[in-house]
Coordinates of C-alpha atoms in Angstrom, one line a residue:
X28 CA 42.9 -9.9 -34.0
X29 CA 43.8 -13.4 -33.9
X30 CA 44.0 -15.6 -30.8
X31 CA 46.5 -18.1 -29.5
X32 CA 45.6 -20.6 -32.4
X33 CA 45.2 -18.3 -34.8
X34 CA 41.1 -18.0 -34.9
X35 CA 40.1 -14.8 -35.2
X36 CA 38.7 -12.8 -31.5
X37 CA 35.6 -10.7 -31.2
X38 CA 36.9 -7.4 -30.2
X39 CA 36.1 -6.7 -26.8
X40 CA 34.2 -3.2 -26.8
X41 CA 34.5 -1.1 -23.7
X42 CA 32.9 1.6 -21.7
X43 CA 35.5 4.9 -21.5
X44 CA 36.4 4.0 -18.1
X45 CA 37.4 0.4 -19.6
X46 CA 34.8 -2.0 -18.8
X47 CA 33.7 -4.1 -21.1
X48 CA 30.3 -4.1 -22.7
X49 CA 28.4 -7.3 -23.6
X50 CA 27.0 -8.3 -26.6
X51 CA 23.2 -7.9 -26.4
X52 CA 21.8 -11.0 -24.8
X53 CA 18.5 -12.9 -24.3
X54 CA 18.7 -12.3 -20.6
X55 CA 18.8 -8.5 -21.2
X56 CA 15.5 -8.5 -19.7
X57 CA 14.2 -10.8 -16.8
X58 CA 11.3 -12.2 -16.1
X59 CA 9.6 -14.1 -13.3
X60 CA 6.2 -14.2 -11.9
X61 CA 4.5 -15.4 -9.0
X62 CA 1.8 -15.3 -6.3
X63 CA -0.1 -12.7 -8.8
X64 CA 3.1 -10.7 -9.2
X65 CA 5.6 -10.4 -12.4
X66 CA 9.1 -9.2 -11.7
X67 CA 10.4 -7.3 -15.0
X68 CA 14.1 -6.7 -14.3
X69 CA 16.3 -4.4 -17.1
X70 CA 19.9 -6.4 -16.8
X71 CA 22.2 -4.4 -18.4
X72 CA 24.3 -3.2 -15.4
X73 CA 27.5 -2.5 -17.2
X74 CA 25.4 0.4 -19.1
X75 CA 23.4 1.0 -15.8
X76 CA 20.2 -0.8 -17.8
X77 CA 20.4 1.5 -21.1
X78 CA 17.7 0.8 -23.7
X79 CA 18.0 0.0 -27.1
X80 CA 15.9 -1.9 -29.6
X81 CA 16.9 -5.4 -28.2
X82 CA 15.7 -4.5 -25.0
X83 CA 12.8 -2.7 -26.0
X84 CA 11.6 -6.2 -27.7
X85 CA 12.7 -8.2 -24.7
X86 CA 10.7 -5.8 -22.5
X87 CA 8.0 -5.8 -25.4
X88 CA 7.9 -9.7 -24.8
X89 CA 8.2 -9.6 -21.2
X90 CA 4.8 -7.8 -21.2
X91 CA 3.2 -9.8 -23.4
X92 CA 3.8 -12.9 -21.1
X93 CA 2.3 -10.6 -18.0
X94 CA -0.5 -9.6 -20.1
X95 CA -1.3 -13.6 -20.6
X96 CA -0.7 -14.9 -17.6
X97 CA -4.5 -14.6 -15.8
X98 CA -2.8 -15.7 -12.7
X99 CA -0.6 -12.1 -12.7
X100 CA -2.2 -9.2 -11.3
X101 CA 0.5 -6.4 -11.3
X102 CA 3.8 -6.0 -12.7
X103 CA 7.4 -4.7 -11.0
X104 CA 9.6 -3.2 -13.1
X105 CA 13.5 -2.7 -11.7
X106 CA 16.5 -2.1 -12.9
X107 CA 19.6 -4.9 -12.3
X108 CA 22.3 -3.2 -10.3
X109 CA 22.8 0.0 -9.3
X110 CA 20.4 2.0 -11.5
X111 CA 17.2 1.3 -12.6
X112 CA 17.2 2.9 -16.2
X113 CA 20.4 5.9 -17.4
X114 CA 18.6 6.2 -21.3
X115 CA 19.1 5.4 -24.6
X116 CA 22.1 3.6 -25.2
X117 CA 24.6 5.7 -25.9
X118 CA 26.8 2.2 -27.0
X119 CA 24.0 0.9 -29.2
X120 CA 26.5 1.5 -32.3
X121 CA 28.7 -0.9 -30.9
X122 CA 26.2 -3.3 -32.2
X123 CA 24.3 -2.4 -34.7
X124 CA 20.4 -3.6 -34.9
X125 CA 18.5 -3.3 -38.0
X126 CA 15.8 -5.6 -37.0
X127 CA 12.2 -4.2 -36.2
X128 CA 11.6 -3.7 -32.7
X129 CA 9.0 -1.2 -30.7
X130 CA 10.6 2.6 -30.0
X131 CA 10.6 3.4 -26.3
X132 CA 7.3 5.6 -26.8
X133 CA 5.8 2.8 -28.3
X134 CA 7.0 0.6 -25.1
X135 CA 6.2 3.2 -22.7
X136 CA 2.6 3.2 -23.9
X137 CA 2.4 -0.2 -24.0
X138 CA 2.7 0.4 -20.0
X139 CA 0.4 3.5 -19.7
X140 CA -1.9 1.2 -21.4
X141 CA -1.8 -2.0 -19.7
X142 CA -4.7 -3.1 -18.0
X143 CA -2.8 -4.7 -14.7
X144 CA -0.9 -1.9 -12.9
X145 CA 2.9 -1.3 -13.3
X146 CA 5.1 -0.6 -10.3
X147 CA 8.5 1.1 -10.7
X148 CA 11.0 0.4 -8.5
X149 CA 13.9 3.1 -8.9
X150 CA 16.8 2.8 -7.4
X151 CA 19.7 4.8 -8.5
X152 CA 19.6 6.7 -12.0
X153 CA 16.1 7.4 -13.4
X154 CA 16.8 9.3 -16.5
X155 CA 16.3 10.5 -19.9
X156 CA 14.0 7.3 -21.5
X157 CA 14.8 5.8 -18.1
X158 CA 13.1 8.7 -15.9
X159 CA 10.1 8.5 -18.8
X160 CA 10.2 4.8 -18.3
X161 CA 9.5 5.6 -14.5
X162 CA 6.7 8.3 -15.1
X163 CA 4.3 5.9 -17.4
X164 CA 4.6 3.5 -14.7
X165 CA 1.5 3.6 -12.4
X166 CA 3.3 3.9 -9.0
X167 CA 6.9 4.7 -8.9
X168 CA 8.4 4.1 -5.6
X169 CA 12.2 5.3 -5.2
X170 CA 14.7 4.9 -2.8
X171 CA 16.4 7.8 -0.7
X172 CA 19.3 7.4 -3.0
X173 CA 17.6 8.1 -6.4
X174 CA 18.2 10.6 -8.9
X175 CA 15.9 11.4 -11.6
X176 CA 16.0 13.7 -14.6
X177 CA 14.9 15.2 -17.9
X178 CA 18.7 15.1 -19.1
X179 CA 18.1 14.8 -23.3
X180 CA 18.9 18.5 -23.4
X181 CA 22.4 18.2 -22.9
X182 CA 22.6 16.1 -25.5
X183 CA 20.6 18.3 -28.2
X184 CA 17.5 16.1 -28.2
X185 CA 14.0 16.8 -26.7
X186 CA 11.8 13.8 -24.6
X187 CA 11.3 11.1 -26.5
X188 CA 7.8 10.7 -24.6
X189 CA 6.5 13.8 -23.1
X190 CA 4.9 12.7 -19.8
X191 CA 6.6 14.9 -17.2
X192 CA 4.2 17.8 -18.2
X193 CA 1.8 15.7 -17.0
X194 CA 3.7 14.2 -14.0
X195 CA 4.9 18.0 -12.2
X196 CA 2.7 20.9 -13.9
X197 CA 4.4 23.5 -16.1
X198 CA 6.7 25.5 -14.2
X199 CA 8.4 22.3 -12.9
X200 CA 8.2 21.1 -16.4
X201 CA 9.8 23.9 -18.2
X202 CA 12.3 23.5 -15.2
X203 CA 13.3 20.2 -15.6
X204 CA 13.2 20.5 -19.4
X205 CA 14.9 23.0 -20.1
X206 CA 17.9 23.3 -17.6
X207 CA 18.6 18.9 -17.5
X208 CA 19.4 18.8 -14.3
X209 CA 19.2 15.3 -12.0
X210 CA 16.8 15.5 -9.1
X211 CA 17.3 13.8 -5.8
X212 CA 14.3 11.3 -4.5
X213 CA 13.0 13.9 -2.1
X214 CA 12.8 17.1 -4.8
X215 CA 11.0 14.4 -6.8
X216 CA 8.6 13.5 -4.3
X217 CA 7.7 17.1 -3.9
X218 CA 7.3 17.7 -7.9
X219 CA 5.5 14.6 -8.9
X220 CA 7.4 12.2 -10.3
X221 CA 7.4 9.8 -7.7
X222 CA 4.7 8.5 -5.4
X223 CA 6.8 7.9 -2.1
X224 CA 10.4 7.6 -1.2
X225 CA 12.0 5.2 1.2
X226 CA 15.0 3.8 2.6
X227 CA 17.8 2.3 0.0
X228 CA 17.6 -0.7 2.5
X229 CA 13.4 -0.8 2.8
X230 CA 12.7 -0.7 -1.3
X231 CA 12.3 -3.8 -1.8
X232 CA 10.1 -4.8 1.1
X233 CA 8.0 -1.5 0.1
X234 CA 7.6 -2.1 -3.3
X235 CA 6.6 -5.9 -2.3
X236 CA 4.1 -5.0 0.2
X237 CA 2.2 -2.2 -2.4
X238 CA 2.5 -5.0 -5.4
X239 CA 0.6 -7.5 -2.9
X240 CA -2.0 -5.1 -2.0
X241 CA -2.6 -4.4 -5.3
X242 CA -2.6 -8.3 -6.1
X243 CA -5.3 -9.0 -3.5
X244 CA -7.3 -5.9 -4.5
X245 CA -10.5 -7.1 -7.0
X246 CA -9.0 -6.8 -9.7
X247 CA -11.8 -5.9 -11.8
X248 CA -11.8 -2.4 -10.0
X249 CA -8.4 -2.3 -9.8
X250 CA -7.9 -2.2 -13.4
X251 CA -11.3 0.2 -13.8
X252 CA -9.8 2.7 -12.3
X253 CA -6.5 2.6 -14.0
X254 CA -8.2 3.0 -16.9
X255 CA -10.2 5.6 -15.5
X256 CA -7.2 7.8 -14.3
X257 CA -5.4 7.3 -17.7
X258 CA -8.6 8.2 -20.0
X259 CA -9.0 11.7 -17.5
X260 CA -5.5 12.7 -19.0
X261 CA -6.6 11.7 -22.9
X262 CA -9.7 13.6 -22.2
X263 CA -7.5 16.7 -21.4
X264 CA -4.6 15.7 -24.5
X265 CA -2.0 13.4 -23.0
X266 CA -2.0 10.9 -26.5
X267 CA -1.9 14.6 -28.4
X268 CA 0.8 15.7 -26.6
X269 CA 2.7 12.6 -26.9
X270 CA 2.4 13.3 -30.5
X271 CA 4.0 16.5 -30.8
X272 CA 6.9 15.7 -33.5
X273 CA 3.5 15.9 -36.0
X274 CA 3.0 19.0 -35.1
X275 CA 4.1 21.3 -37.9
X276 CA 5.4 24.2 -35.6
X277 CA 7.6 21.8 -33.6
X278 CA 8.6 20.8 -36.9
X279 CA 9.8 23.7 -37.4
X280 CA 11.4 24.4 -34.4
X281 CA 13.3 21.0 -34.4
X282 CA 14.2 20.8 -38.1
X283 CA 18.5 21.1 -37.6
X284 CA 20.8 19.0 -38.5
X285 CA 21.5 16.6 -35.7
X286 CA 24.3 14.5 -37.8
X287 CA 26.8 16.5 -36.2
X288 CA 25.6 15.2 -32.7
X289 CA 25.2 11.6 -33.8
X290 CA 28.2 11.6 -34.8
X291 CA 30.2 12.6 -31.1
X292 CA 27.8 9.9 -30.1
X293 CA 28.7 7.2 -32.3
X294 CA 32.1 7.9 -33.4
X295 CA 34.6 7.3 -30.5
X296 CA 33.9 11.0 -29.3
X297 CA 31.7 10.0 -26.2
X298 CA 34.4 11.1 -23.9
X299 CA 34.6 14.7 -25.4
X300 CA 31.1 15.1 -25.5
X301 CA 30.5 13.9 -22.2
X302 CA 33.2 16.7 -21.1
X303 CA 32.1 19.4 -23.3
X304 CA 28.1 18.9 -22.7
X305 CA 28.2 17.7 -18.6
X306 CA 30.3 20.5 -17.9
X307 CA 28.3 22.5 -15.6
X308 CA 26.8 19.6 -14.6
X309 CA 27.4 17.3 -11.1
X310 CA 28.5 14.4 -12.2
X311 CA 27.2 11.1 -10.8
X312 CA 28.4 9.9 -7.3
X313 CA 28.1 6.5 -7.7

């Protein structure tokens, strides 16, 4: 297209329900930090804080500063708007990126890992990568209005990072996993996969009073027995499990073509898909 003076426009690209999309960005990902606490903030609203490889460097980056920074002692983690995380991007072809970046597992370990603690705030959707992006966290803390779900079956595809077995035990696993359904704050309180649940209104002054506890704790212990949780769970095959697509039976299992999905992704067929796959599914309220 050409503009008013005949320069050539950057085609606007759009969500299905016509709003537009912007261009990845460096403030994809926020950071701040003070009095011992660093504020990671996902800023992708629009897309309800989807991840792709730009923000999985950004948020990559954003760690490392944390990780420097002797004067932080734990790390928030939010989402912009009103979601903290809805997945992988399901817009990412809109601009392609062929430059290296961390996956999400390699991101989300990166957290599970980190020797200061990691609080998620959730508010809104927690879901797909987003509710795995939760779960590595240390403390997840979601307000009354959150949903949170295992929802990569509906699109074909298994977890990326398989921490909810480890999160709700295996009946509420296989549950979660194998029907894709959204969970409310409360029914994820009672299977694990969040530590407390609180007012819409009262999440931030929550999440602020734990992160300042945990900034005034010594830190030495603090970080001890992080690492002392975490290596309890490697003991009894969390890093193993996370590894499953080595697995040759999984292999296997998971060997199909997934071209034809890809392409309803990537194709201008995301409406139809959403329609054919979220059938028997609520949709979001908000």
């Amino acid at each position: 297209r050409l503009g008013a003076m005949g320069a050539p426009m950057t085609e606007v690209k759009k969500t299905p329900d016509g709003i537009e999309i912007p261009p990845p960005g460096p403030d994809d990902v926020l950071y701040e930090a003070a009095e011992g606490i660093a504020r990671i903030t996902l800023n992708r609203p629009v897309v309800l804080n989807a991840l792709n490889k730009h923000v999985q460097r950004l948020l990559d980056a954003a760690l490392d500063r944390a990780e420097a920074d002797d004067e932080v002692n734990v790390v928030i983690l939010s989402g912009a708007g009103r979601s903290f995380c809805a997945g992988g991007d399901l817009y990412a072809s809109l601009y392609p990126d062929d430059d290296p970046a961390p996956s999400g597992t390699d991101v989300q370990l990166r957290i599970w890992g980190f020797a200061k603690p990691v609080i998620a705030k959730v508010r809104g959707h927690a879901v797909g990568q987003g509710c795995e992006l939760a779960g590595v966290c240390d403390l997840t803390i979601a307000a009354e209005s959150a949903k949170l779900g295992e929802i990569q079956i509906r699109h074909g595809f298994g977890p990326p990072t398989l921490i909810t077995p480890f999160l709700v035990g295996m009946k509420q696993a296989k549950e979660l996993l194998l029907l894709g359904e959204m969970v409310d704050a409360q029914d994820a309180l009672r299977l694990g996969l969040v530590n407390r649940v609180v007012p819409d209104d009262e999440l931030d002054a929550t999440v602020d009073e734990i992160a300042r506890k945990l900034a005034a704790l010594p830190q030495e212990t603090v970080r001890t027995n992080k690492a002392l949780v975490n290596r309890s769970y490697e003991l009894a095959g969390f890093r193993d499990a996370l590894a499953y697509r080595d697995d040759e039976a999984i292999q296997a299992l998971s060997s199909g073509d997934r071209a034809g999905v890809l392409d309803e992704l990537t194709e201008g067929g995301w409406e139809a898909f959403k329609q054919k796959r979220d059938a028997l599914y609520e949709a979001p309220s908000d």
